[in-house]
Amino acid sequence: MKTYLVTGGAGFIGSNYIHYMFGKYGDTIRIINVDALTYAGNPENLKEVETKDNYTFVKADICDKEAIEKIFAENEIDRVVHFAAESHVDRSIKNPEVFVQTNVYGTAVMLNCAKAAWELPDGSFKEGKRFLHVSTDEVYGSLEEDGGYFYETTPYAPHSPYSASKAGSDMLVKAYMDTYHFPANITNCSNNYGPYQFPEKLIPLIINNALQGKKLPVYGDGKNVRDWLYVEDHAKAIDMVQEKGRLFETYNVGGHNEKQNIEIVKIIIETLRDMLPETDERRAHLTEDLITYVEDRKGHDRRYAIAPDKIREEIGWEPETMFKDGIRRTIEWYFDHEDWMKNVTSGDYQKYYEEMYRAK
Ligand code: NAD
Ligand code: TYD
């Protein structure tokens, strides 16, 4: 039975990955989820699995070396899947230090503890061990509106403190592979959407505001482009890279699904109007008049677009979820999980939202 150590498994992609893995492998794997439960981590995302014998939750910070060492000392870990990070660009613009701490230093701790646990006296590594570092396409910088794609060979050119800290963490993983021959892979994925995403990010924020008849804030001219991938397709890609990918390689993950932000906002309005019964009061307010163009994000990257040729050709991964289906499924999920949304938007979220959008 393989034992997976997942970091940041209580967040958006990590929790979807854990659900995907238990769905696929059932009781033939064991998962240990280490998460500090920051504002973005939510144990509710995992309530269906928390009583499973083959699932363990450890509340710890990845920067806490002793806590991470203890997990490796007490368990024979076969796979590390490293999601834990500070992940929101706007927060990184306001408060960069915590991004450097978690994303760079925290990754160094994870690498070092895995290396210490897996390294043999002759400097080689125990058979079959693998570390997967989950990263982002934002490390490659920004593309022109009609200016090509990000490949694995595209030079790094991060602009935000978030993407700079992720680039730093990627470089550390590369350094471990080059220096020690440490058994790792890196995946650089485009923007994800789906259930359990915290409503500071575009799609859940717009759904939440729209359902409340609140303004829908669109940064700048709304024409920035992101390449959206349904989160379950990302979870599948991560699993396939660990099982079939060549060690020491980087794989870009994305689905050629580029959309301008304003298109996304209009699709959400349309889909919600379509879903709400005529008699529902919210429907009357839900028009494009709610769209409000606000001050642009500082250093706002214009366009991201992944070329997923390598992962398709080498591993046979392809996105399976069409955007029109994935976005509907996502909106339905938020619609059916009002309590989840209420819980995560009480307290600190209100403060964040007011500070973030007051000036806009
Ligand atoms: P998220 O913000 O939803 O979740 C992050 C999780 O990490 C939370 O559960 C949080 O509690 C935990 N965490 C944060 N700091 C920690 C620390 N110091 N110690 C332990 N746990 C800590 O993020 P996400 O959107 O699920 O992203 C997961 C990973 O995927 C990140 O590394 C991110 O860079 C990468 N990624 C995200 C996207 C995207 O569209 N969301 C796209 C590509 C790559
Ligand atoms: P986001 O979901 O924060 O992801 P990222 O910045 O990592 O790509 O933002 C997606 C896009 O939506 C990005 O171009 C910024 C824009 N955006 C808005 O226009 N309004 C908003 O309120 C938010 C949160 C984002």
Coordinates of C-alpha atoms and ligand atoms in Angstrom, one line a residue:
M1 CA 0.0 0.0 0.0
K2 CA 1.5 3.3 -1.1
T3 CA 1.5 6.2 1.5
Y4 CA 1.0 9.7 0.2
L5 CA 2.0 12.8 2.1
V6 CA -0.1 15.6 0.7
T7 CA 0.6 19.2 1.9
G8 CA -2.2 21.8 1.7
G9 CA -4.8 19.2 1.3
A10 CA -7.5 21.3 3.0
G11 CA -7.3 23.9 0.3
F12 CA -9.0 24.1 -3.1
I13 CA -6.9 21.8 -5.3
G14 CA -5.5 19.7 -2.5
S15 CA -9.0 18.7 -1.3
N16 CA -10.2 17.9 -4.8
Y17 CA -7.0 15.8 -5.3
I18 CA -7.7 13.8 -2.1
H19 CA -11.3 13.1 -3.2
Y20 CA -10.0 12.2 -6.7
M21 CA -7.4 9.8 -5.3
F22 CA -9.8 8.0 -2.9
G23 CA -12.3 7.8 -5.7
K24 CA -9.7 6.2 -7.9
Y25 CA -7.7 4.0 -5.5
G26 CA -10.2 3.5 -2.7
D27 CA -8.6 1.7 0.3
T28 CA -5.5 0.6 -1.6
I29 CA -3.7 3.8 -0.7
R30 CA -3.1 5.8 2.5
I31 CA -3.1 9.6 2.6
I32 CA -1.6 11.8 5.3
N33 CA -2.7 15.4 4.8
V34 CA -0.6 18.1 6.5
D35 CA -2.1 21.5 6.5
A36 CA -1.7 24.6 8.7
L37 CA -5.4 25.5 8.2
T38 CA -4.8 29.1 7.2
Y39 CA -7.8 31.2 6.1
A40 CA -7.7 29.1 2.8
G41 CA -7.7 25.7 4.5
N42 CA -11.1 24.3 5.4
P43 CA -11.6 20.9 7.1
E44 CA -15.1 20.9 5.9
N45 CA -13.8 20.2 2.3
L46 CA -12.8 16.8 3.6
K47 CA -15.6 15.8 5.9
E48 CA -16.6 12.8 3.7
V49 CA -13.1 11.2 4.1
E50 CA -12.1 12.2 7.7
T51 CA -13.4 9.0 9.3
K52 CA -11.6 6.7 6.8
D53 CA -9.0 4.5 8.4
N54 CA -6.6 5.2 5.5
Y55 CA -6.8 9.0 5.9
T56 CA -4.9 11.0 8.6
F57 CA -5.0 14.8 9.1
V58 CA -2.0 16.5 10.7
K59 CA -2.4 20.2 11.5
A60 CA 1.1 21.6 11.1
D61 CA 2.9 24.4 9.2
I62 CA 5.3 23.2 6.5
C63 CA 7.8 25.7 7.8
D64 CA 7.9 23.7 11.1
K65 CA 10.8 21.4 10.4
E66 CA 10.3 19.3 13.5
A67 CA 6.7 18.6 12.7
I68 CA 7.5 17.5 9.2
E69 CA 10.5 15.4 10.3
K70 CA 8.2 13.7 12.7
I71 CA 5.7 12.7 10.0
F72 CA 8.6 11.2 7.9
A73 CA 10.0 9.4 11.0
E74 CA 6.7 7.8 11.9
N75 CA 5.5 6.9 8.4
E76 CA 7.2 5.3 5.4
I77 CA 6.2 7.9 2.9
D78 CA 6.2 6.8 -0.8
R79 CA 4.9 9.9 -2.5
V80 CA 4.9 13.6 -1.6
V81 CA 2.4 15.8 -3.4
H82 CA 3.2 19.4 -2.4
F83 CA 0.3 21.8 -2.7
A84 CA 0.7 24.0 0.4
A85 CA 1.2 27.6 -0.5
E86 CA -0.1 31.1 -0.2
S87 CA -1.9 31.2 -3.5
H88 CA -3.7 34.6 -4.0
V89 CA -1.9 37.2 -6.2
D90 CA -3.9 40.2 -4.6
R91 CA -2.8 39.2 -1.1
S92 CA 0.8 38.8 -2.3
I93 CA 0.7 42.4 -3.5
K94 CA -0.4 43.6 -0.1
N95 CA 1.7 41.3 2.0
P96 CA 4.6 39.5 0.2
E97 CA 6.6 38.2 3.2
V98 CA 4.3 35.4 4.1
F99 CA 4.5 34.2 0.4
V100 CA 8.3 33.9 0.7
Q101 CA 8.0 32.2 4.0
T102 CA 5.5 29.5 3.0
N103 CA 6.2 29.1 -0.6
V104 CA 10.0 29.3 -0.6
Y105 CA 11.1 28.3 2.9
G106 CA 8.2 25.9 3.4
T107 CA 9.2 24.1 0.1
A108 CA 12.9 24.0 1.3
V109 CA 11.7 22.2 4.5
M110 CA 9.6 19.7 2.6
L111 CA 12.5 18.9 0.2
N112 CA 15.0 18.6 3.0
C113 CA 12.9 16.3 5.1
A114 CA 12.0 14.1 2.1
K115 CA 15.6 14.0 1.1
A116 CA 16.7 13.0 4.7
A117 CA 14.1 10.3 4.9
W118 CA 14.7 8.8 1.4
E119 CA 18.5 9.1 0.9
L120 CA 20.6 6.0 1.2
P121 CA 24.2 6.0 2.6
D122 CA 25.7 6.0 -0.9
G123 CA 23.7 9.2 -1.8
S124 CA 21.2 7.4 -4.0
F125 CA 17.5 7.3 -3.1
K126 CA 15.2 4.5 -2.0
E127 CA 13.4 2.8 -4.9
G128 CA 10.1 4.2 -6.0
K129 CA 10.0 7.4 -4.0
R130 CA 8.7 10.5 -5.7
F131 CA 8.1 14.1 -4.8
L132 CA 5.7 16.2 -6.9
H133 CA 5.9 20.0 -6.6
V134 CA 2.6 21.6 -7.7
S135 CA 3.3 24.9 -9.4
T136 CA 1.7 27.5 -11.6
D137 CA 2.0 28.8 -15.2
E138 CA 2.3 32.3 -13.6
V139 CA 6.1 31.7 -13.2
Y140 CA 6.4 32.2 -17.0
G141 CA 5.2 35.8 -16.8
S142 CA 2.7 37.3 -19.2
L143 CA 1.9 36.7 -22.9
E144 CA 0.8 39.2 -25.5
E145 CA -2.8 39.0 -26.6
D146 CA -1.9 37.0 -29.7
G147 CA 1.6 36.0 -28.6
G148 CA 2.0 32.2 -28.4
Y149 CA 2.0 29.8 -25.5
F150 CA 4.0 28.8 -22.4
Y151 CA 6.2 25.7 -23.0
E152 CA 8.3 23.9 -20.4
T153 CA 11.3 25.6 -22.0
T154 CA 9.8 29.2 -21.7
P155 CA 12.2 31.3 -19.5
Y156 CA 10.8 32.2 -16.1
A157 CA 9.7 35.8 -15.8
P158 CA 7.4 36.2 -12.8
H159 CA 5.8 39.5 -12.0
S160 CA 3.8 39.3 -8.8
P161 CA 5.3 38.4 -5.4
Y162 CA 3.1 35.3 -5.6
S163 CA 4.6 34.1 -8.9
A164 CA 8.1 35.1 -7.8
S165 CA 7.8 33.0 -4.7
K166 CA 6.5 30.1 -6.7
A167 CA 9.4 30.5 -9.2
G168 CA 11.7 30.5 -6.2
S169 CA 10.2 27.2 -5.0
D170 CA 10.4 25.7 -8.5
M171 CA 14.1 26.6 -8.6
L172 CA 14.8 24.9 -5.3
V173 CA 13.1 21.7 -6.6
K174 CA 15.2 21.9 -9.7
A175 CA 18.4 22.5 -7.6
Y176 CA 17.6 19.4 -5.6
M177 CA 17.1 17.3 -8.7
D178 CA 20.3 18.7 -10.3
T179 CA 22.5 18.5 -7.2
Y180 CA 21.3 15.4 -5.4
H181 CA 19.5 13.6 -8.2
F182 CA 16.5 13.9 -5.9
P183 CA 13.5 12.1 -7.4
A184 CA 11.0 14.8 -8.2
N185 CA 8.8 16.4 -10.8
I186 CA 7.3 19.8 -11.2
T187 CA 3.9 20.5 -12.8
N188 CA 3.1 24.1 -13.9
C189 CA -0.7 24.3 -14.3
S190 CA -3.0 27.1 -15.5
N191 CA -5.9 28.6 -13.6
N192 CA -8.2 26.0 -12.0
Y193 CA -11.9 26.2 -11.3
G194 CA -14.4 23.9 -9.5
P195 CA -15.9 23.1 -6.1
Y196 CA -14.2 24.2 -2.9
Q197 CA -12.4 27.2 -4.3
F198 CA -12.1 30.1 -1.8
P199 CA -14.2 33.1 -2.9
E200 CA -11.3 35.5 -3.1
K201 CA -10.6 34.0 -6.6
L202 CA -12.5 35.3 -9.7
I203 CA -15.0 32.5 -10.3
P204 CA -16.4 31.8 -6.8
L205 CA -16.2 35.5 -5.9
I206 CA -18.4 36.4 -8.9
I207 CA -20.9 33.5 -8.2
N208 CA -21.2 34.5 -4.6
N209 CA -21.7 38.2 -5.4
A210 CA -24.1 37.5 -8.2
L211 CA -26.3 35.3 -5.9
Q212 CA -26.4 38.2 -3.4
G213 CA -27.1 40.8 -6.1
K214 CA -23.8 42.5 -5.3
K215 CA -21.6 44.3 -7.8
L216 CA -19.3 42.1 -9.9
P217 CA -15.8 43.7 -9.8
V218 CA -13.9 43.3 -13.0
Y219 CA -10.3 44.6 -13.0
G220 CA -9.1 47.0 -15.7
D221 CA -10.8 46.5 -19.1
G222 CA -11.8 42.9 -18.3
K223 CA -9.8 41.6 -21.3
N224 CA -7.0 39.8 -19.4
V225 CA -7.0 36.2 -20.5
R226 CA -6.7 33.1 -18.3
D227 CA -6.5 29.4 -19.5
W228 CA -9.1 27.6 -17.3
L229 CA -8.9 24.0 -16.3
Y230 CA -11.4 22.0 -14.3
V231 CA -9.8 21.0 -11.0
E232 CA -10.5 17.3 -11.4
D233 CA -8.5 17.3 -14.6
H234 CA -5.6 18.8 -12.7
A235 CA -5.9 16.1 -10.0
K236 CA -5.8 13.4 -12.7
A237 CA -2.7 15.1 -14.3
I238 CA -0.8 15.1 -11.0
D239 CA -1.6 11.4 -10.5
M240 CA -0.5 10.5 -14.0
V241 CA 2.7 12.5 -13.8
Q242 CA 3.6 10.6 -10.6
E243 CA 2.8 7.2 -12.1
K244 CA 4.0 7.7 -15.7
G245 CA 6.1 10.8 -15.9
R246 CA 9.8 10.7 -16.4
L247 CA 11.6 11.7 -13.2
F248 CA 13.3 15.1 -13.1
E249 CA 10.9 16.5 -15.8
T250 CA 8.6 19.5 -15.7
Y251 CA 5.1 19.1 -17.2
N252 CA 2.9 22.0 -18.2
V253 CA -0.8 21.3 -17.5
G254 CA -3.6 23.2 -19.2
G255 CA -6.5 22.8 -21.6
H256 CA -6.3 25.4 -24.3
N257 CA -9.3 27.0 -22.8
E258 CA -8.5 30.7 -22.9
K259 CA -11.2 33.2 -21.8
Q260 CA -11.2 36.9 -21.1
N261 CA -12.3 37.7 -17.6
I262 CA -15.3 39.6 -18.9
E263 CA -16.5 36.5 -20.8
I264 CA -16.3 34.4 -17.6
V265 CA -18.4 37.0 -15.7
K266 CA -21.0 37.0 -18.4
I267 CA -21.2 33.2 -18.6
I268 CA -21.7 33.1 -14.8
I269 CA -24.6 35.6 -15.0
E270 CA -26.2 33.7 -17.9
T271 CA -25.9 30.3 -16.3
L272 CA -27.3 31.5 -13.0
R273 CA -30.2 33.2 -14.7
D274 CA -30.8 29.9 -16.5
M275 CA -30.7 27.9 -13.3
L276 CA -32.9 30.2 -11.1
P277 CA -36.6 29.7 -11.3
E278 CA -38.6 32.6 -12.7
T279 CA -40.1 33.1 -9.3
D280 CA -36.8 33.5 -7.5
E281 CA -36.3 37.1 -6.5
R282 CA -32.6 37.0 -7.1
R283 CA -33.2 36.4 -10.8
A284 CA -34.6 39.9 -11.4
H285 CA -31.4 41.6 -10.1
L286 CA -29.1 39.3 -11.9
T287 CA -28.2 41.3 -15.1
E288 CA -25.1 42.6 -16.7
D289 CA -25.8 45.9 -14.9
L290 CA -24.1 44.3 -11.9
I291 CA -20.8 44.3 -13.7
T292 CA -18.5 47.1 -12.4
Y293 CA -15.1 47.9 -13.9
V294 CA -12.8 48.7 -11.1
E295 CA -9.2 49.8 -10.7
D296 CA -6.7 47.3 -12.3
R297 CA -4.5 45.0 -10.3
K298 CA -0.9 46.3 -10.0
G299 CA 1.3 44.6 -12.5
H300 CA -1.7 42.6 -13.9
D301 CA -0.5 39.9 -16.2
R302 CA -2.3 40.2 -19.5
R303 CA -2.5 36.6 -20.8
Y304 CA -1.6 33.1 -19.7
A305 CA -1.9 30.1 -22.0
I306 CA -0.4 26.7 -21.6
A307 CA 0.9 24.4 -24.4
P308 CA 0.2 21.0 -22.9
D309 CA 1.9 19.1 -25.8
K310 CA 4.5 17.3 -23.6
I311 CA 2.1 15.8 -21.0
R312 CA -0.2 14.7 -23.8
E313 CA 2.5 13.1 -26.0
E314 CA 4.5 11.5 -23.2
I315 CA 1.9 10.6 -20.7
G316 CA -1.4 10.6 -22.6
W317 CA -3.1 13.2 -20.3
E318 CA -5.8 15.4 -21.8
P319 CA -8.4 17.5 -20.2
E320 CA -11.7 15.7 -20.2
T321 CA -14.1 18.4 -18.9
M322 CA -15.5 20.8 -21.5
F323 CA -15.6 24.3 -20.1
K324 CA -19.4 24.6 -20.7
D325 CA -20.0 21.5 -18.6
G326 CA -17.3 22.3 -15.9
I327 CA -18.5 25.8 -15.3
R328 CA -22.2 24.7 -15.0
R329 CA -21.2 21.9 -12.6
T330 CA -19.2 24.5 -10.6
I331 CA -22.0 27.0 -10.4
E332 CA -24.4 24.2 -9.4
W333 CA -22.0 23.1 -6.7
Y334 CA -21.9 26.6 -5.1
F335 CA -25.6 27.0 -5.6
D336 CA -26.1 23.7 -3.6
H337 CA -23.6 24.6 -0.9
E338 CA -24.8 27.9 0.4
D339 CA -23.8 26.9 3.9
W340 CA -20.2 26.2 2.8
M341 CA -20.1 29.7 1.3
K342 CA -21.7 31.3 4.4
N343 CA -19.1 29.6 6.6
V344 CA -16.1 30.7 4.6
T345 CA -17.3 34.2 4.1
S346 CA -18.1 35.0 7.7
G347 CA -15.6 36.7 9.9
D348 CA -12.2 37.5 8.3
Y349 CA -13.4 37.3 4.8
Q350 CA -15.7 40.3 5.2
K351 CA -12.7 42.3 6.5
Y352 CA -10.6 41.2 3.5
Y353 CA -13.3 42.0 1.0
E354 CA -14.0 45.4 2.4
E355 CA -10.3 46.4 2.4
M356 CA -9.7 44.9 -1.0
Y357 CA -12.7 46.4 -2.8
R358 CA -13.4 49.6 -0.8
A359 CA -10.8 51.6 -2.7
K360 CA -11.8 50.1 -6.1
Ligands
NAD1 P1 -5.4 27.3 -1.6 O1 -5.0 28.7 -1.2 O2 -6.9 27.0 -1.9 O3 -4.9 26.2 -0.5 C1 -3.7 26.3 0.1 C2 -3.7 25.3 1.2 O4 -2.4 25.3 1.8 C3 -4.7 25.7 2.3 O5 -5.3 24.5 2.8 C4 -3.8 26.3 3.4 O6 -4.3 26.1 4.7 C5 -2.5 25.5 3.2 N1 -1.3 26.2 3.7 C6 -1.0 27.5 3.5 N2 0.2 27.8 4.1 C7 0.6 26.7 4.7 C8 1.7 26.4 5.6 N3 2.6 27.3 5.9 N4 1.8 25.1 6.1 C9 0.8 24.2 5.8 N5 -0.2 24.4 5.0 C10 -0.4 25.7 4.5 O7 -4.5 27.0 -2.9 P2 -4.9 26.2 -4.2 O8 -5.6 27.0 -5.2 O9 -5.5 24.9 -3.8 O10 -3.4 25.9 -4.8 C11 -2.7 24.7 -4.4 C12 -1.4 24.7 -5.1 O11 -1.6 24.7 -6.5 C13 -0.5 26.0 -4.8 O12 0.8 25.5 -4.6 C14 -0.7 26.8 -6.0 O13 0.5 27.6 -6.2 C15 -0.9 25.8 -7.1 N6 -1.7 26.2 -8.2 C16 -2.9 26.8 -8.1 C17 -3.7 27.1 -9.2 C18 -5.1 27.7 -9.1 O14 -5.7 28.0 -10.1 N7 -5.6 27.7 -7.9 C19 -3.2 26.9 -10.5 C20 -1.9 26.3 -10.6 C21 -1.1 26.0 -9.5
TYD2 P1 -7.7 35.1 -9.8 O1 -8.8 34.2 -9.7 O2 -7.3 35.9 -8.7 O3 -6.5 34.2 -10.4 P2 -5.0 34.7 -11.0 O4 -4.8 36.1 -10.6 O5 -4.1 33.8 -10.2 O6 -5.0 34.4 -12.4 O7 -8.0 36.1 -11.0 C1 -8.3 35.7 -12.3 C2 -8.4 36.9 -13.2 O8 -9.6 37.6 -12.8 C3 -7.2 37.8 -13.1 O9 -7.0 38.4 -14.4 C4 -7.7 38.9 -12.2 C5 -9.2 39.0 -12.5 N1 -10.1 39.4 -11.3 C6 -11.1 40.3 -11.5 O10 -11.2 40.9 -12.6 N2 -11.9 40.7 -10.4 C7 -11.7 40.1 -9.2 O11 -12.5 40.4 -8.2 C8 -10.7 39.0 -9.0 C9 -10.5 38.3 -7.7 C10 -9.9 38.7 -10.1

